[in-house]
Coordinates of C-alpha atoms in Angstrom, one line a residue:
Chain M
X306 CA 0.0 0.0 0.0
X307 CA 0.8 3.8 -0.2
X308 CA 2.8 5.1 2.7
X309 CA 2.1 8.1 4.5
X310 CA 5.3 10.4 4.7
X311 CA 5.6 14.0 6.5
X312 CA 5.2 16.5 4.2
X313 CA 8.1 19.1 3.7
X314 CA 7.1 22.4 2.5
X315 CA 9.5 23.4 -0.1
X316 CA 10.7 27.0 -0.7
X317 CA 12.4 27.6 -4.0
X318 CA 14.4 30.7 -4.2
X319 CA 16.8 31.7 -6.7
X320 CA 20.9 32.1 -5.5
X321 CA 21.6 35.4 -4.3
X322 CA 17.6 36.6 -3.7
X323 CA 16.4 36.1 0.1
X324 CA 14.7 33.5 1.6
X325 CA 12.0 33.5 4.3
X326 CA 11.0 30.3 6.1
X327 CA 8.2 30.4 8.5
X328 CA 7.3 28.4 11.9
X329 CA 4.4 28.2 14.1
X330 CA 4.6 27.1 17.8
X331 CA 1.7 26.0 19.7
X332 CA 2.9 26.7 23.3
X333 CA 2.8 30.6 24.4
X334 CA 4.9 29.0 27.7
X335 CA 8.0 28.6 25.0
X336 CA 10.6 31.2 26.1
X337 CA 13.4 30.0 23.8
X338 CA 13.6 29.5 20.4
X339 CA 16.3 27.5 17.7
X340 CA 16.3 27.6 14.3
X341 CA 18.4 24.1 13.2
X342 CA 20.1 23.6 9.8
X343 CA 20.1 19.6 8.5
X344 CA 22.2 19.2 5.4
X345 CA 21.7 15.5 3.5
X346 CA 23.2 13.2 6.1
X347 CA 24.5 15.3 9.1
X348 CA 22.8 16.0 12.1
X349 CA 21.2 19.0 12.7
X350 CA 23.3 22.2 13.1
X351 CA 22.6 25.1 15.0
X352 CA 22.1 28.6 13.2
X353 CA 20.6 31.2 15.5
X354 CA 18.4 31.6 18.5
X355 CA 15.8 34.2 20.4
X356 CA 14.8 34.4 23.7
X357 CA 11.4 35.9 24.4
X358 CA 11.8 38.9 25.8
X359 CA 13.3 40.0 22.5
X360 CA 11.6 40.3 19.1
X361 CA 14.5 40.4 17.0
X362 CA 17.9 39.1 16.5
X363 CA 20.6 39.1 13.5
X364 CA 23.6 37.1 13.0
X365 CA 25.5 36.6 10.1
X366 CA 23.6 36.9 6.9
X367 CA 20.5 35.4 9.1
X368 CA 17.6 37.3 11.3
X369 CA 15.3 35.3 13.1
X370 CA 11.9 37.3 13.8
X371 CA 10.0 36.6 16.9
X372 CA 6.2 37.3 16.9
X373 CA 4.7 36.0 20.6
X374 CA 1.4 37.3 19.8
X375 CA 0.9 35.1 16.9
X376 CA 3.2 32.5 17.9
X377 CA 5.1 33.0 15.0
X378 CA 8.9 32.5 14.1
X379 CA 10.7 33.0 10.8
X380 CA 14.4 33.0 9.7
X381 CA 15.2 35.3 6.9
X382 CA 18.4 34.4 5.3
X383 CA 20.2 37.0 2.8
X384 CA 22.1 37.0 -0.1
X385 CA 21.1 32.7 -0.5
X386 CA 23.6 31.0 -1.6
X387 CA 23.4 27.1 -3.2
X388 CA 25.3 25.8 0.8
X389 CA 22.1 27.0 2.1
X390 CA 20.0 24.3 0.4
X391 CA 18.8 22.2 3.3
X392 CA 16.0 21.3 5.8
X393 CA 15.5 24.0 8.3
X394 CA 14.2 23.3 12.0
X395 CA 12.6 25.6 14.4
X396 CA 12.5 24.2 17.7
X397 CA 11.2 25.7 21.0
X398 CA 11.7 25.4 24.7
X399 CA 8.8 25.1 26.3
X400 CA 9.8 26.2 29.2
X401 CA 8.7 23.4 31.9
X402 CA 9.9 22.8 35.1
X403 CA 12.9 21.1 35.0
X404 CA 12.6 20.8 31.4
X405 CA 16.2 22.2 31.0
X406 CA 17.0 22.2 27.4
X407 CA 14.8 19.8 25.8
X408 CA 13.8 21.4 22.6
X409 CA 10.5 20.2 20.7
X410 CA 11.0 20.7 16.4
X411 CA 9.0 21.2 14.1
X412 CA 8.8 19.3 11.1
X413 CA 11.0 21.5 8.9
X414 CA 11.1 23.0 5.7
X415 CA 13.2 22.3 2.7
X416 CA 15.0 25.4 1.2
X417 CA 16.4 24.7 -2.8
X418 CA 18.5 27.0 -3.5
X419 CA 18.5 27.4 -7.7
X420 CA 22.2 28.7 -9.8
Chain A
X1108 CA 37.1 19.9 20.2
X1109 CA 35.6 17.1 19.0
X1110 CA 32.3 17.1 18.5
X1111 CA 29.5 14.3 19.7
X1112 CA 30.0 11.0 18.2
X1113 CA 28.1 8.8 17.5
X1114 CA 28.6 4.9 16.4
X1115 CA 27.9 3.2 14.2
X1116 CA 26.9 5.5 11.7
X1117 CA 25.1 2.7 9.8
X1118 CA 23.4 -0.3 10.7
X1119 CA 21.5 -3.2 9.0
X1120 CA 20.0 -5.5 11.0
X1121 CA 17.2 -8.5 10.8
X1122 CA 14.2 -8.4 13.5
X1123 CA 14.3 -9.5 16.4
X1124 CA 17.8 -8.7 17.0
X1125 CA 19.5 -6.6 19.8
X1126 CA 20.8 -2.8 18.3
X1127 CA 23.0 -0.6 20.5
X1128 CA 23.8 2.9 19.6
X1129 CA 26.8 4.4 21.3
X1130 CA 27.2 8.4 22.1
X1131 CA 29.9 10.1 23.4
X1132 CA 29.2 13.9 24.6
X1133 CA 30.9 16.4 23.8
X1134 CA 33.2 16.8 27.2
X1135 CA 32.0 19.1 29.9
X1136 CA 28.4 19.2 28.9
X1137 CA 26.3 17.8 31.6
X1138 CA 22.7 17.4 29.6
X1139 CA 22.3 14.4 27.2
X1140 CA 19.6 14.0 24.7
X1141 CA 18.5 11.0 22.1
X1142 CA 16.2 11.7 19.3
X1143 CA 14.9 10.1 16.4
X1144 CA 14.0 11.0 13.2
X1145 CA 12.0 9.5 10.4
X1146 CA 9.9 10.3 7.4
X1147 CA 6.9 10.0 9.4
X1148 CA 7.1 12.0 12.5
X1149 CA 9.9 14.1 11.9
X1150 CA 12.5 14.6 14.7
X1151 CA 11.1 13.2 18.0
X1152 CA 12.7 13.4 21.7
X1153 CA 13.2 9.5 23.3
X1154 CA 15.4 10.5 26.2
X1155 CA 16.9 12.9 28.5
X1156 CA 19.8 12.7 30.9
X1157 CA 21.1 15.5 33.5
X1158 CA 24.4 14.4 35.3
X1159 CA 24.1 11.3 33.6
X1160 CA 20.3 10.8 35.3
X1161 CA 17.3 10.1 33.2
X1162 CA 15.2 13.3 33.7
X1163 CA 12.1 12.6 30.7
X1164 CA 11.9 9.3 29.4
X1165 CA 7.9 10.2 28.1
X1166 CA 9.2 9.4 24.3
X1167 CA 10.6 6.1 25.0
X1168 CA 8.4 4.2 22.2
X1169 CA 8.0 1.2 24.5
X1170 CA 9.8 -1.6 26.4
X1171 CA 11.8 -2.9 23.5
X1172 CA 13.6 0.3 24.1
X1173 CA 16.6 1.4 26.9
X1174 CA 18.7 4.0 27.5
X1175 CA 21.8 4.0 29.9
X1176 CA 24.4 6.4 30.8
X1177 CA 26.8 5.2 33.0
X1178 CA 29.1 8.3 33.4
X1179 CA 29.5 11.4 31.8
X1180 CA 31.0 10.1 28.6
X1181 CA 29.3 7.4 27.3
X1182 CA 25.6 6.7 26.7
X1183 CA 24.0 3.9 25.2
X1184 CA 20.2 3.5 23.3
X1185 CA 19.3 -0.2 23.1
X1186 CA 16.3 -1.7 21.1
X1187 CA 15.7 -5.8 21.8
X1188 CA 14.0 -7.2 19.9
X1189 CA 14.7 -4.8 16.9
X1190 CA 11.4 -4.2 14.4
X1191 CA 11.2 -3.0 11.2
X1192 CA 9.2 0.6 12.8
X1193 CA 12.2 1.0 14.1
X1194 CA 14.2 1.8 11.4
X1195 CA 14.9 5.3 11.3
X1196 CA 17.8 7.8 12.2
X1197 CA 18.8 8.3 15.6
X1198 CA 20.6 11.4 17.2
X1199 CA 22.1 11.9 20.0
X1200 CA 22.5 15.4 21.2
X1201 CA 24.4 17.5 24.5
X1202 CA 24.7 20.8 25.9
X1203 CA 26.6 22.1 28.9
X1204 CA 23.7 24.7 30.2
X1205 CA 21.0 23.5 33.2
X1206 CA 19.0 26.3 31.7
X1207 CA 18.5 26.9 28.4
X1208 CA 20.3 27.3 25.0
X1209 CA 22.0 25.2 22.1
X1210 CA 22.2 21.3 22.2
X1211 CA 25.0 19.7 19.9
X1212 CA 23.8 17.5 17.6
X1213 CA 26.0 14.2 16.3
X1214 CA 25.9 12.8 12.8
X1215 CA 23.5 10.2 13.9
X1216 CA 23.1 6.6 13.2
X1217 CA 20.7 4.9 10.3
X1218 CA 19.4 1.7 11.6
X1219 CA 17.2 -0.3 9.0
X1220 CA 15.8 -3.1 10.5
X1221 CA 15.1 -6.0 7.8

């Protein structure tokens, strides 16, 4: 029979344009936030986090974007380049007792990155 | 520094055999984590250690499954018997914060259970 697989949304983008990928979180408790890189193989790497008292934050060529009221989380990358293509993770701590760092992901989104 | 590692990186097994994955931490961090991840549900959390106790073992699928860390350096995911459901990739992860922040991923290991 067929088999039921998770479904990765796909964003396209074309080298050197920039490239938003979105994540919802469920739990308004989350006060931490990851956004993971998973190249073909490899584990996942970090790229950039947020706490929540903060809306904001840049790094190198990234920004994540925190929106608590609409429990919303995106990572804008610029300048895309084709080492970028990859499955990107948000994950969140939830922010339970004694929950330290275990971090909940979401189920990713695929970024091609066309030359 | 060496990262986490993580043996073997590949495995091929028939069910109803015994698997053990191996992680070593990356030295100094005091939080272990094992994952899995599969086509199906993504990246899920099995396991959590804090000074080498379990703290959350809630995503332990079920009996068949064990996880042991018997010092600071070494942790071990068991499956016996093995089932195909099982196949999948597994992670182990570690950070060095009681709070919160980054966890250190390893390259994983792909079990495939014939």
């Amino acid at each position: 029979g067929e088999s039921v697989g998770l479904h990765l949304p796909t964003l396209s983008v074309q080298e050197g344009d920039n490239s938003i990928i979105n994540c919802a979180y469920s739990n308004s408790a989350s006060d931490y936030f990851i956004w993971y890189k998973q190249e073909s193989g490899k584990g996942p790497q970090f790229i950039i986090d947020i706490r929540s008292n903060m809306d904001k934050r840049q790094g190198q060529r990234v920004t994540v974007l925190l929106n608590k009221t609409v429990k919303h989380l995106s990572l804008q990358i610029a300048a895309t380049q084709p080492g970028d293509s990859a499955v990107y993770f948000c994950a969140e701590n939830r922010g339970l007792n004694n929950a330290g760092n275990m971090l909940t992901f979401g189920g990713g989104t695929r970024l091609m990155v066309k030359p | 520094d060496a990262g986490v590692i993580q043996s073997p990186r590949h495995e091929v097994t028939e069910m109803g055999q015994e698997v053990t994955l191996r992680c070593k931490p990356i030295s100094g961090h005091n939080s272990l984590f094992w994952y899995r991840q599969t086509m199906m549900r993504g990246l899920e959390l099995l396991i959590y250690f804090n000074n080498n106790v379990p703290i959350d073992d809630s995503g332990m699928p079920e009996d068949r499954f064990s996880a042991k860390m018997p010092n600071a350096s070494f942790s071990t995911l068991k499956i016996q018997p093995s089932e195909p459901r099982d196949s999948a990739v597994y992670f182990c992860a570690s950070s060095s914060t009681q709070g919160i922040g980054e966890l250190f991923f390893g390259e994983g290991s792909r079990l495939t259970v014939l």
